[in-house]
PDB file of C-alpha atoms in Angstrom:
ATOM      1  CA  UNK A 807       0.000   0.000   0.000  1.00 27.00           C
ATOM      2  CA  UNK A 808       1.861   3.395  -0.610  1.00 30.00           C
ATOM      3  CA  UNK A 809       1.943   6.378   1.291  1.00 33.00           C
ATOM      4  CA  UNK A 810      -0.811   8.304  -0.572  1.00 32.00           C
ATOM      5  CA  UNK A 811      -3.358   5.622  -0.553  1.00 33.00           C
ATOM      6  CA  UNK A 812      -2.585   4.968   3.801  1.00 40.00           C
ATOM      7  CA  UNK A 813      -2.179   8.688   4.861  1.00 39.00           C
ATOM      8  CA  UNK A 814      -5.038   9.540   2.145  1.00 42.00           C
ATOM      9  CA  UNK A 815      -7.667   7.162   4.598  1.00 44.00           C
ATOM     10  CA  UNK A 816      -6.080   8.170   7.546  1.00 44.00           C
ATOM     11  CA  UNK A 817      -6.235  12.218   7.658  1.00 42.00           C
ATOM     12  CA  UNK A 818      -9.476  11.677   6.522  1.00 34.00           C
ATOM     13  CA  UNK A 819     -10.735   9.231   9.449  1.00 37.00           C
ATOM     14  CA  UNK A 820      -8.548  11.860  11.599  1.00 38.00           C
ATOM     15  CA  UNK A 821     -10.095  15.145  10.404  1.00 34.00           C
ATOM     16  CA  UNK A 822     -13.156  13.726  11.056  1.00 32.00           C
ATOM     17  CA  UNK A 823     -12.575  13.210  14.381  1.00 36.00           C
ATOM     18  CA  UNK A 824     -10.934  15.974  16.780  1.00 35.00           C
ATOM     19  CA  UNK A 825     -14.145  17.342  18.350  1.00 30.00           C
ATOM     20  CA  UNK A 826     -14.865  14.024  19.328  1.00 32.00           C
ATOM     21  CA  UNK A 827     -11.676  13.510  20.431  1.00 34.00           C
ATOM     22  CA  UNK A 828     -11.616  17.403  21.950  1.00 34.00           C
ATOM     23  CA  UNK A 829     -13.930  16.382  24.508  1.00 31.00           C
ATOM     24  CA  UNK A 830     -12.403  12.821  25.057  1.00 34.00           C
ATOM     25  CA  UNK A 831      -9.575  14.328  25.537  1.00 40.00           C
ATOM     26  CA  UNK A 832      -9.207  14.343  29.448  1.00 35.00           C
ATOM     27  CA  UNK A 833     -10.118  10.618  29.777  1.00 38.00           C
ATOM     28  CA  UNK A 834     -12.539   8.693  30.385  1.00 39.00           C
ATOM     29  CA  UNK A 835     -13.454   4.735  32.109  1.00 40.00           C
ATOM     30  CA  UNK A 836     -13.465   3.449  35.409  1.00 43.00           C
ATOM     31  CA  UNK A 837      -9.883   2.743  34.893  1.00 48.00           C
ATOM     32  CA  UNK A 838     -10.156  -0.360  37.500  1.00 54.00           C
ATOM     33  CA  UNK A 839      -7.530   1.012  39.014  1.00 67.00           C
ATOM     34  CA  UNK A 840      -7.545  -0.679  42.334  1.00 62.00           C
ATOM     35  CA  UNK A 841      -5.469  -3.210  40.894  1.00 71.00           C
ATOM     36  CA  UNK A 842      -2.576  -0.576  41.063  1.00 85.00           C
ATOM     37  CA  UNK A 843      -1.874  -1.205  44.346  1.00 88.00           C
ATOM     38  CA  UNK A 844       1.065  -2.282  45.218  1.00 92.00           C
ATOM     39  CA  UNK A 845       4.011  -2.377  47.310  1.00 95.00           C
ATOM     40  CA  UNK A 846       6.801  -0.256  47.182  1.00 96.00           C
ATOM     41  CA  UNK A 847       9.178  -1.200  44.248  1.00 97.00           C
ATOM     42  CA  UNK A 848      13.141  -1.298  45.065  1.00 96.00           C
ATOM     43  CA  UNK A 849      15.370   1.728  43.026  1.00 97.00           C
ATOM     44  CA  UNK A 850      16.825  -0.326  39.810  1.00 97.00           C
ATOM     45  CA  UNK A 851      20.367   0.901  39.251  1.00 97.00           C
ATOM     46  CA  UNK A 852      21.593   2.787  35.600  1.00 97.00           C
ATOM     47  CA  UNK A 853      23.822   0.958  33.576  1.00 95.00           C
ATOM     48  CA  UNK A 854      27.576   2.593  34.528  1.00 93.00           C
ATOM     49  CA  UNK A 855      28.248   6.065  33.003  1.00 93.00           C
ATOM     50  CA  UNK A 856      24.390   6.764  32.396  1.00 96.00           C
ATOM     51  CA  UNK A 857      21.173   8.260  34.096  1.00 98.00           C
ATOM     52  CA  UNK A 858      17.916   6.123  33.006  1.00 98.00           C
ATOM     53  CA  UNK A 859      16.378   8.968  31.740  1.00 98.00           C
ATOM     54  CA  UNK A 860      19.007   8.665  28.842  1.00 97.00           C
ATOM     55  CA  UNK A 861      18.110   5.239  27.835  1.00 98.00           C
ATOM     56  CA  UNK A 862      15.546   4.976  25.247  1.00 98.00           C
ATOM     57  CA  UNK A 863      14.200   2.516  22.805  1.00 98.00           C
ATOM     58  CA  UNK A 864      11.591   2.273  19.931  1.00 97.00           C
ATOM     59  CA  UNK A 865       8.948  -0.594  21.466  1.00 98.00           C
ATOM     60  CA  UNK A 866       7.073  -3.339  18.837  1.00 96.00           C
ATOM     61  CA  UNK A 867       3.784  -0.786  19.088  1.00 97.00           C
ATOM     62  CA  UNK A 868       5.900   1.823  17.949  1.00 97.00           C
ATOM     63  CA  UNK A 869       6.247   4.203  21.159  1.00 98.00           C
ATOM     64  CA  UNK A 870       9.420   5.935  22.528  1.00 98.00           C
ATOM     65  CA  UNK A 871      10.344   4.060  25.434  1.00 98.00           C
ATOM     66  CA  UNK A 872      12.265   5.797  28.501  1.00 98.00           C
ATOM     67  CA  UNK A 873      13.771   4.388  30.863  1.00 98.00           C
ATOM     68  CA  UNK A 874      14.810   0.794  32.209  1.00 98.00           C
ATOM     69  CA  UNK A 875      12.753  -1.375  30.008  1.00 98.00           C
ATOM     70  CA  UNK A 876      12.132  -3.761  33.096  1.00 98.00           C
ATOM     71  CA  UNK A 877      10.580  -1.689  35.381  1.00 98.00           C
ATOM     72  CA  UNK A 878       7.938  -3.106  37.360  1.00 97.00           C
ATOM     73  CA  UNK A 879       6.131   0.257  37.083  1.00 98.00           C
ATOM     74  CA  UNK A 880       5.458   0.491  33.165  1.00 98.00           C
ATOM     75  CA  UNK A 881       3.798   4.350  32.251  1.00 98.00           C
ATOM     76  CA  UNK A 882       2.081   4.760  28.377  1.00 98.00           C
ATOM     77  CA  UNK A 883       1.340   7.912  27.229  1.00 98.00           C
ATOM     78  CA  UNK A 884      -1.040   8.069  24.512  1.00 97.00           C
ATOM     79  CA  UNK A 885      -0.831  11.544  23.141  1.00 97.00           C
ATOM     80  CA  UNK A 886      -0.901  14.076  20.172  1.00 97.00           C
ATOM     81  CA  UNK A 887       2.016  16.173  19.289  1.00 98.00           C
ATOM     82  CA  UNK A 888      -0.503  18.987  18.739  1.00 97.00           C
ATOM     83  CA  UNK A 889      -3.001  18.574  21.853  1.00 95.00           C
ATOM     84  CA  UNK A 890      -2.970  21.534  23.998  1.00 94.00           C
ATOM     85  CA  UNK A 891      -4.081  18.679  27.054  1.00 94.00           C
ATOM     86  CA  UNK A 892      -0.865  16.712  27.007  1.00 96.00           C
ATOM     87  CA  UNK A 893       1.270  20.147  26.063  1.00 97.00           C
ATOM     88  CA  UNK A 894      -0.099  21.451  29.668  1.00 96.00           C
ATOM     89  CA  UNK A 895       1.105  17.620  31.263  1.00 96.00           C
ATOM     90  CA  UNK A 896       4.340  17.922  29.887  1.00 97.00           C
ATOM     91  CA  UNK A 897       5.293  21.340  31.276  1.00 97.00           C
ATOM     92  CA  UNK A 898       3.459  19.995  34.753  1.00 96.00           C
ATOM     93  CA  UNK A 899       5.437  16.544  34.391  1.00 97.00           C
ATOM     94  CA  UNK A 900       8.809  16.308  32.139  1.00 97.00           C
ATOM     95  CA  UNK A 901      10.788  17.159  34.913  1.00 98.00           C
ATOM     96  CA  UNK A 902       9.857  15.711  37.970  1.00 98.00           C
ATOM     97  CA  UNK A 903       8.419  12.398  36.373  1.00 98.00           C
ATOM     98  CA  UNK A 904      12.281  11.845  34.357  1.00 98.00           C
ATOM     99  CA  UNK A 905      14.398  13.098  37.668  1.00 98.00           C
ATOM    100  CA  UNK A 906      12.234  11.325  40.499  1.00 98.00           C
ATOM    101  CA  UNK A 907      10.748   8.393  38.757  1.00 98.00           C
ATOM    102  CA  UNK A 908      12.232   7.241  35.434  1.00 98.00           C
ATOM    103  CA  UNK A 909      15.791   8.023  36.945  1.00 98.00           C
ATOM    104  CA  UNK A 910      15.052   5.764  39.893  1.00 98.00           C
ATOM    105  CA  UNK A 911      14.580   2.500  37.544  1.00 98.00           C
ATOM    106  CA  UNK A 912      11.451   2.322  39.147  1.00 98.00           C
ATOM    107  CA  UNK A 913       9.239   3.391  36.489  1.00 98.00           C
ATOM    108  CA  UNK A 914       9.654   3.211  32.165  1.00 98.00           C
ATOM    109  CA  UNK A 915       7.501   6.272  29.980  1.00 98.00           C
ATOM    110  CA  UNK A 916       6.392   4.878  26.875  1.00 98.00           C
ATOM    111  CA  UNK A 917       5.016   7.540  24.399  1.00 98.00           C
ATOM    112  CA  UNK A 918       2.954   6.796  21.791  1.00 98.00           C
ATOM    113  CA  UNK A 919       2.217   9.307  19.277  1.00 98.00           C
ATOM    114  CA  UNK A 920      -1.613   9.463  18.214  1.00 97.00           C
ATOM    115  CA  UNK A 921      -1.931  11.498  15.416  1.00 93.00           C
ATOM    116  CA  UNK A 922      -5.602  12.483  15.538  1.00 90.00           C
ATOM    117  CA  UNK A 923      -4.726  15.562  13.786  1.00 90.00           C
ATOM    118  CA  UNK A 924      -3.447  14.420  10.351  1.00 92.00           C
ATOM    119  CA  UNK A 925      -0.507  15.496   8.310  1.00 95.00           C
ATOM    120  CA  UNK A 926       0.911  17.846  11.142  1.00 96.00           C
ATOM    121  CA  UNK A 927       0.862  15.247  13.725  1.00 97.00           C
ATOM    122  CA  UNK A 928       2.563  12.659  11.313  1.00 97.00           C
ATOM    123  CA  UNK A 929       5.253  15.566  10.130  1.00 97.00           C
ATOM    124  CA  UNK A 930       6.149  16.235  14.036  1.00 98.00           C
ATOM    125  CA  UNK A 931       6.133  12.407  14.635  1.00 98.00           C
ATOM    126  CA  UNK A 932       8.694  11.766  12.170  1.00 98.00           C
ATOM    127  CA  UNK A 933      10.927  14.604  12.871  1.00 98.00           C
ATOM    128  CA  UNK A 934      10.866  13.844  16.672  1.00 98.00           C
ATOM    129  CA  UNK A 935      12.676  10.595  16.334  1.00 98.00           C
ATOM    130  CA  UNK A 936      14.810  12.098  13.590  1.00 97.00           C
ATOM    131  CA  UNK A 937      18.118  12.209  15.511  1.00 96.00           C
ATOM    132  CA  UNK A 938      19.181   9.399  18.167  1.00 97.00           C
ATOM    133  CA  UNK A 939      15.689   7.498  19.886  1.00 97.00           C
ATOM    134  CA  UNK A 940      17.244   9.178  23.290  1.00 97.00           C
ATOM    135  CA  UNK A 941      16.356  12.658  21.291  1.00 97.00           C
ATOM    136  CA  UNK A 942      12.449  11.491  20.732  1.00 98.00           C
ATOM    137  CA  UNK A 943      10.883  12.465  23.773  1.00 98.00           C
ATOM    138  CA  UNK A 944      12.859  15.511  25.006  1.00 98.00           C
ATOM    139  CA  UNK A 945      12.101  16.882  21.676  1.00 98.00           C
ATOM    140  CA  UNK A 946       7.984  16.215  22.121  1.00 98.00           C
ATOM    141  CA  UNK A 947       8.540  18.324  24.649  1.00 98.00           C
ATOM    142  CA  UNK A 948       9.876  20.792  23.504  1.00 98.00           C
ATOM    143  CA  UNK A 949       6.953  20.597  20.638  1.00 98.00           C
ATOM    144  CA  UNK A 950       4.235  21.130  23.464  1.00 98.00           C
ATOM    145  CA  UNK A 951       6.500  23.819  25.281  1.00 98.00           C
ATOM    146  CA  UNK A 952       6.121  25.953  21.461  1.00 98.00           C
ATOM    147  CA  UNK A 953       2.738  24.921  20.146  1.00 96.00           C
ATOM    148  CA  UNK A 954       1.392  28.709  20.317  1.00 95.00           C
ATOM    149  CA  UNK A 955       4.150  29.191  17.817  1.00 96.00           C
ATOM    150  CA  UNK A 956       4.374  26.382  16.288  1.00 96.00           C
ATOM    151  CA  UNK A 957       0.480  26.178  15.149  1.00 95.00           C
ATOM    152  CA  UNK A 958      -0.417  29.417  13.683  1.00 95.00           C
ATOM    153  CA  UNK A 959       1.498  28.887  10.626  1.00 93.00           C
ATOM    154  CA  UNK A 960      -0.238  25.890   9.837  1.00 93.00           C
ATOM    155  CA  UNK A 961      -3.853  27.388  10.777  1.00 92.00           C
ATOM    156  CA  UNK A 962      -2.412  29.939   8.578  1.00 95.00           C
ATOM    157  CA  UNK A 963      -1.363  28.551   5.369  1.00 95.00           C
ATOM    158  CA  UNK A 964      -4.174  25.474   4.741  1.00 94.00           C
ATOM    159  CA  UNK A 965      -4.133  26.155   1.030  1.00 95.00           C
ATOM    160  CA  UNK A 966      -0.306  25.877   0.522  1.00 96.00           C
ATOM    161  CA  UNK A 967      -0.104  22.987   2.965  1.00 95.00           C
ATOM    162  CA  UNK A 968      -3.069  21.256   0.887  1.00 95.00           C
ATOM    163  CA  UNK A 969      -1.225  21.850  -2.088  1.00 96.00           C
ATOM    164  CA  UNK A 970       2.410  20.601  -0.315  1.00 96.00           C
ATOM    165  CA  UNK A 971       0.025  17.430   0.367  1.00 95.00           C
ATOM    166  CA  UNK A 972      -0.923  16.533  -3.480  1.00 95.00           C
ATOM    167  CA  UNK A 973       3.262  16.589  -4.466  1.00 96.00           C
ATOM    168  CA  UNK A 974       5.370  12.464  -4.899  1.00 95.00           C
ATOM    169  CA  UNK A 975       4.951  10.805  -2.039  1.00 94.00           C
ATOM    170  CA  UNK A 976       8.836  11.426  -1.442  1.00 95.00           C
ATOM    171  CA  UNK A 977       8.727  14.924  -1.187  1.00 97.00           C
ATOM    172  CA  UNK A 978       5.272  15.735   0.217  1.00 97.00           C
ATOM    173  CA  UNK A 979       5.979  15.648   3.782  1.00 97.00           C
ATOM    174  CA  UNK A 980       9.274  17.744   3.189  1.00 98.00           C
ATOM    175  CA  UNK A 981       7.363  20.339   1.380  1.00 98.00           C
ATOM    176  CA  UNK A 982       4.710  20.516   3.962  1.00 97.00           C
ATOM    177  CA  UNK A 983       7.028  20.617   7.146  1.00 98.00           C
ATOM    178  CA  UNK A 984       9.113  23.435   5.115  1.00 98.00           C
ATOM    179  CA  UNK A 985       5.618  25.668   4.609  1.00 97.00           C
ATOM    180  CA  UNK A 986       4.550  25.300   8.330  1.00 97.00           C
ATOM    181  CA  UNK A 987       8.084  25.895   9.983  1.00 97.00           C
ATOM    182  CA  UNK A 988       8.826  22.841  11.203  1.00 98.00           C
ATOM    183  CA  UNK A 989      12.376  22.467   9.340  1.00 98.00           C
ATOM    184  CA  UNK A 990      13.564  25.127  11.022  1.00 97.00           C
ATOM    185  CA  UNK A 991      12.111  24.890  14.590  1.00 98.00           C
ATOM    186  CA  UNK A 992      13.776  21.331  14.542  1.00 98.00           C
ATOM    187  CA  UNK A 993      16.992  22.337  12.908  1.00 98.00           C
ATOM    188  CA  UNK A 994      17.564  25.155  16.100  1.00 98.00           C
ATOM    189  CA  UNK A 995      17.097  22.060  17.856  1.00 97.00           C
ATOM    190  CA  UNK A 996      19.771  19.806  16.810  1.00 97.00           C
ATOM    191  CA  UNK A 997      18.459  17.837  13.763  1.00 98.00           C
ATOM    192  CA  UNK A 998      19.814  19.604  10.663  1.00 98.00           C
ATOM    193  CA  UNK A 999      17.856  20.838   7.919  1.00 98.00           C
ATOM    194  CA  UNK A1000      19.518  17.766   5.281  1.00 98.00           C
ATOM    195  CA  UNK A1001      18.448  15.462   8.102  1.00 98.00           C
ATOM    196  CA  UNK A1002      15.284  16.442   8.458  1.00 98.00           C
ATOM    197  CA  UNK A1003      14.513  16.436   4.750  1.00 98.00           C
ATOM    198  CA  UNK A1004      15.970  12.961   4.471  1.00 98.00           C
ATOM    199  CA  UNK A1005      13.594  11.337   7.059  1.00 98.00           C
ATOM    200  CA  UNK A1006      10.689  13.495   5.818  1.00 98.00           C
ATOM    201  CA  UNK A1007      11.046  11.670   2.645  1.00 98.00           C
ATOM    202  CA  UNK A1008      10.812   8.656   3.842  1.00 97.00           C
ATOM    203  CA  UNK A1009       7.539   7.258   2.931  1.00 96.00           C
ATOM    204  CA  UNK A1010       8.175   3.718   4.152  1.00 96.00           C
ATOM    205  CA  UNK A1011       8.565   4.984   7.915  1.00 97.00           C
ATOM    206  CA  UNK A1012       5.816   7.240   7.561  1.00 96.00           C
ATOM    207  CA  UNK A1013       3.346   4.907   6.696  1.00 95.00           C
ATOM    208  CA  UNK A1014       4.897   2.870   9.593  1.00 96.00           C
ATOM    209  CA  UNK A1015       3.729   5.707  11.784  1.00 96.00           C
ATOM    210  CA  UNK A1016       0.413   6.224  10.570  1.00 96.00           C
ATOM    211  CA  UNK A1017      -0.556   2.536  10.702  1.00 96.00           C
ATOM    212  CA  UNK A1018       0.904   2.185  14.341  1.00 96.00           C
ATOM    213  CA  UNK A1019      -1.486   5.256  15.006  1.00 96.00           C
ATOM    214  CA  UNK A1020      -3.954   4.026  13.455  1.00 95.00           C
ATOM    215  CA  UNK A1021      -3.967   0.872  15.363  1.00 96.00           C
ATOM    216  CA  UNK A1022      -4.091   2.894  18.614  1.00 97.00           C
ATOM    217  CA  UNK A1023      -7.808   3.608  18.409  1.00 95.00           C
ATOM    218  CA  UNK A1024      -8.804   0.656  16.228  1.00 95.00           C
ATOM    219  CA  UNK A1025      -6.696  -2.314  18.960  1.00 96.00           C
ATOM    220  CA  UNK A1026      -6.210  -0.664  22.113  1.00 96.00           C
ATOM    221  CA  UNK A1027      -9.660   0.907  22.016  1.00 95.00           C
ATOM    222  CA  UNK A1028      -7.904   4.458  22.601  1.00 95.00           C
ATOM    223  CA  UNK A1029     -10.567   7.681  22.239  1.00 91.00           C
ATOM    224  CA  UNK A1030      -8.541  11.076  23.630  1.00 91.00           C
ATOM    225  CA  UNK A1031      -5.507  12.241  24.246  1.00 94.00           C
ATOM    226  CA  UNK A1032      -3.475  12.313  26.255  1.00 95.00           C
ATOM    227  CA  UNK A1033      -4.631   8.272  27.779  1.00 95.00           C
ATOM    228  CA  UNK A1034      -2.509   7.338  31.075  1.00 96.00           C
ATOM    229  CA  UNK A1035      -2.357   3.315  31.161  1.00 97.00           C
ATOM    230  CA  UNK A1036      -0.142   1.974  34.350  1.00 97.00           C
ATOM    231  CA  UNK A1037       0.770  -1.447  33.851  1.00 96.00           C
ATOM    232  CA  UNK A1038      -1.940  -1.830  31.055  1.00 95.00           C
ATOM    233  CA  UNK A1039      -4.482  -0.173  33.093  1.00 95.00           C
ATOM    234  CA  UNK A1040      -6.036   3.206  32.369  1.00 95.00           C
ATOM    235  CA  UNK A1041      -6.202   5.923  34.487  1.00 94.00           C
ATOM    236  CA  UNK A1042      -9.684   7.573  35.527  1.00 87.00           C
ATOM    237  CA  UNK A1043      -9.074  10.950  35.127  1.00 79.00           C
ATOM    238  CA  UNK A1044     -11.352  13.597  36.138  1.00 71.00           C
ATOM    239  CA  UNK A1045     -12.095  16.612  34.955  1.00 71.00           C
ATOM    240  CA  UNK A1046      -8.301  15.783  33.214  1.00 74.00           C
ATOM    241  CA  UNK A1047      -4.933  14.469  33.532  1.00 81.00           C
ATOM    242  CA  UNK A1048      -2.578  16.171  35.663  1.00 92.00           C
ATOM    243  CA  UNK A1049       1.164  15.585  37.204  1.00 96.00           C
ATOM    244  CA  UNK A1050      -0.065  15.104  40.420  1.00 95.00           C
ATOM    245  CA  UNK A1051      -3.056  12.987  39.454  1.00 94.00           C
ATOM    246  CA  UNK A1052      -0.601  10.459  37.647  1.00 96.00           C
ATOM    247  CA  UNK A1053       2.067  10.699  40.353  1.00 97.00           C
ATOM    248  CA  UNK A1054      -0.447   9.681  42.638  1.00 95.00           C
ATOM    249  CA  UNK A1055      -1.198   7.026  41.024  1.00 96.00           C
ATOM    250  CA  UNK A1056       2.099   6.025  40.043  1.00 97.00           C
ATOM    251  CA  UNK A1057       2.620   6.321  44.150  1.00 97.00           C
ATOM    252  CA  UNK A1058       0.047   3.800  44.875  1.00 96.00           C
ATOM    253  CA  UNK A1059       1.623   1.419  42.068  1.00 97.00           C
ATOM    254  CA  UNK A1060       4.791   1.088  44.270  1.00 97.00           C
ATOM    255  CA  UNK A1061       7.025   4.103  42.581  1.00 97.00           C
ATOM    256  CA  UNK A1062       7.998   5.503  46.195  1.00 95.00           C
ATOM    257  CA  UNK A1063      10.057   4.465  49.409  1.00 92.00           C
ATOM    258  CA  UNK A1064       9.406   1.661  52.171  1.00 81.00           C
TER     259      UNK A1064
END
């Protein structure tokens, strides 16, 4: 199946959706999250020379794993690149949730990049995991920390962005990053403007991406973002995820001291 024909379906299942997804966005079930429970988990020492925070992975569902990738305390993220909801958790959480849990060997972040939104999301997706996989997540962030910037452009120039869209299937995604600024907001953060034209072109990996998001909502039953799961149970959320809401939780799953 090429690129047009898989990204063709899938912005258009994806624009269909974000209001629905707007007000799923803060999550939603009962979570059943008294089976987190559990007894305080022992501090997992870093391989020699390295924090855990700096040890990262791409997992078989195509997430960017953090972390020591047997911890008993295992954190998914499901979230968009361009969802104001999880841009507000990862100001609240990068930090303390790397330094205090992930560095502890306690507790693994897995992101997973749902890209309700289409093209953009799939553009950002690619170019976050551009450079080394230790790169991926620290650069989401810094995505979320800019998305007032970041966004305007592309609210901004629909018809050139549409038009970026209908080029080869090798050089749409490079046109359309280049018209909405994302070459250069990633190439003042360390991946290069050749390098980031080079993965944008890759078709084969960006189909990759777009079926793995795909499969988010269609196998794991996944309707908003950002979606906590803790040890493959979702969090109950309400009114919406929050730092102290997941540490919490993350608390009661064993991440803290005797």
């Amino acid at each position: 199946m090429t690129l047009r024909t898989n990204t063709g379906r899938f912005a258009l299942t994806a624009m269909a959706l974000p209001l629905a997804l707007a007000l799923a966005a803060c999550g939603s079930g009962d979570g059943g999250e008294a089976s987190l429970n559990g007894e305080p988990a022992a501090e997992v020492p870093a391989p020699d020379g390295q924090e855990w925070s700096e040890v990262a992975q791409i997992t078989d569902r195509n997430g960017y794993l953090v972390g020591n990738p047997d911890a008993p305390i295992k954190l998914i993220e499901y979230g968009s690149l361009t969802c104001p909801g999880c841009a507000q958790f990862s100001i609240q959480a990068s930090e303390p949730l790397m330094n205090e849990y992930v560095d502890s060997g306690r507790v693994s972040f897995e992101f997973r990049s749902f890209a309700i939104h289409g093209p953009i999301d799939l553009a950002l997706t690619r170019l976050i995991e551009c450079g080394t996989v230790s790169q991926a997540v620290p650069l989401a962030d810094q995505v979320w920390a800019n998305l007032q910037t970041l966004l305007p452009p592309v609210q901004e120039r629909t018809q050139q962005l549409d038009q970026a869209l209908s080029l080869p299937e090798d050089q749409r995604f490079v046109a359309f990053a280049e018209t909405a600024g994302l070459i250069d907001f990633f190439a003042a953060r360390g991946i290069s403007r050749d390098q980031a034209r080079t993965c944008l072109a890759d078709a084969e990996r960006l189909t990759e991406i777009a079926e793995a998001s795909q499969s988010y909502g269609t196998q794991d039953d996944i309707t908003g973002t950002p979606t906590f799961l803790i040890n493959g149970t979702e969090l109950a959320l309400d009114p919406g995820p929050t730092w102290p809401q997941v540490e919490a939780a993350l608390q009661r799953a064993g991440a803290r001291d005797e």
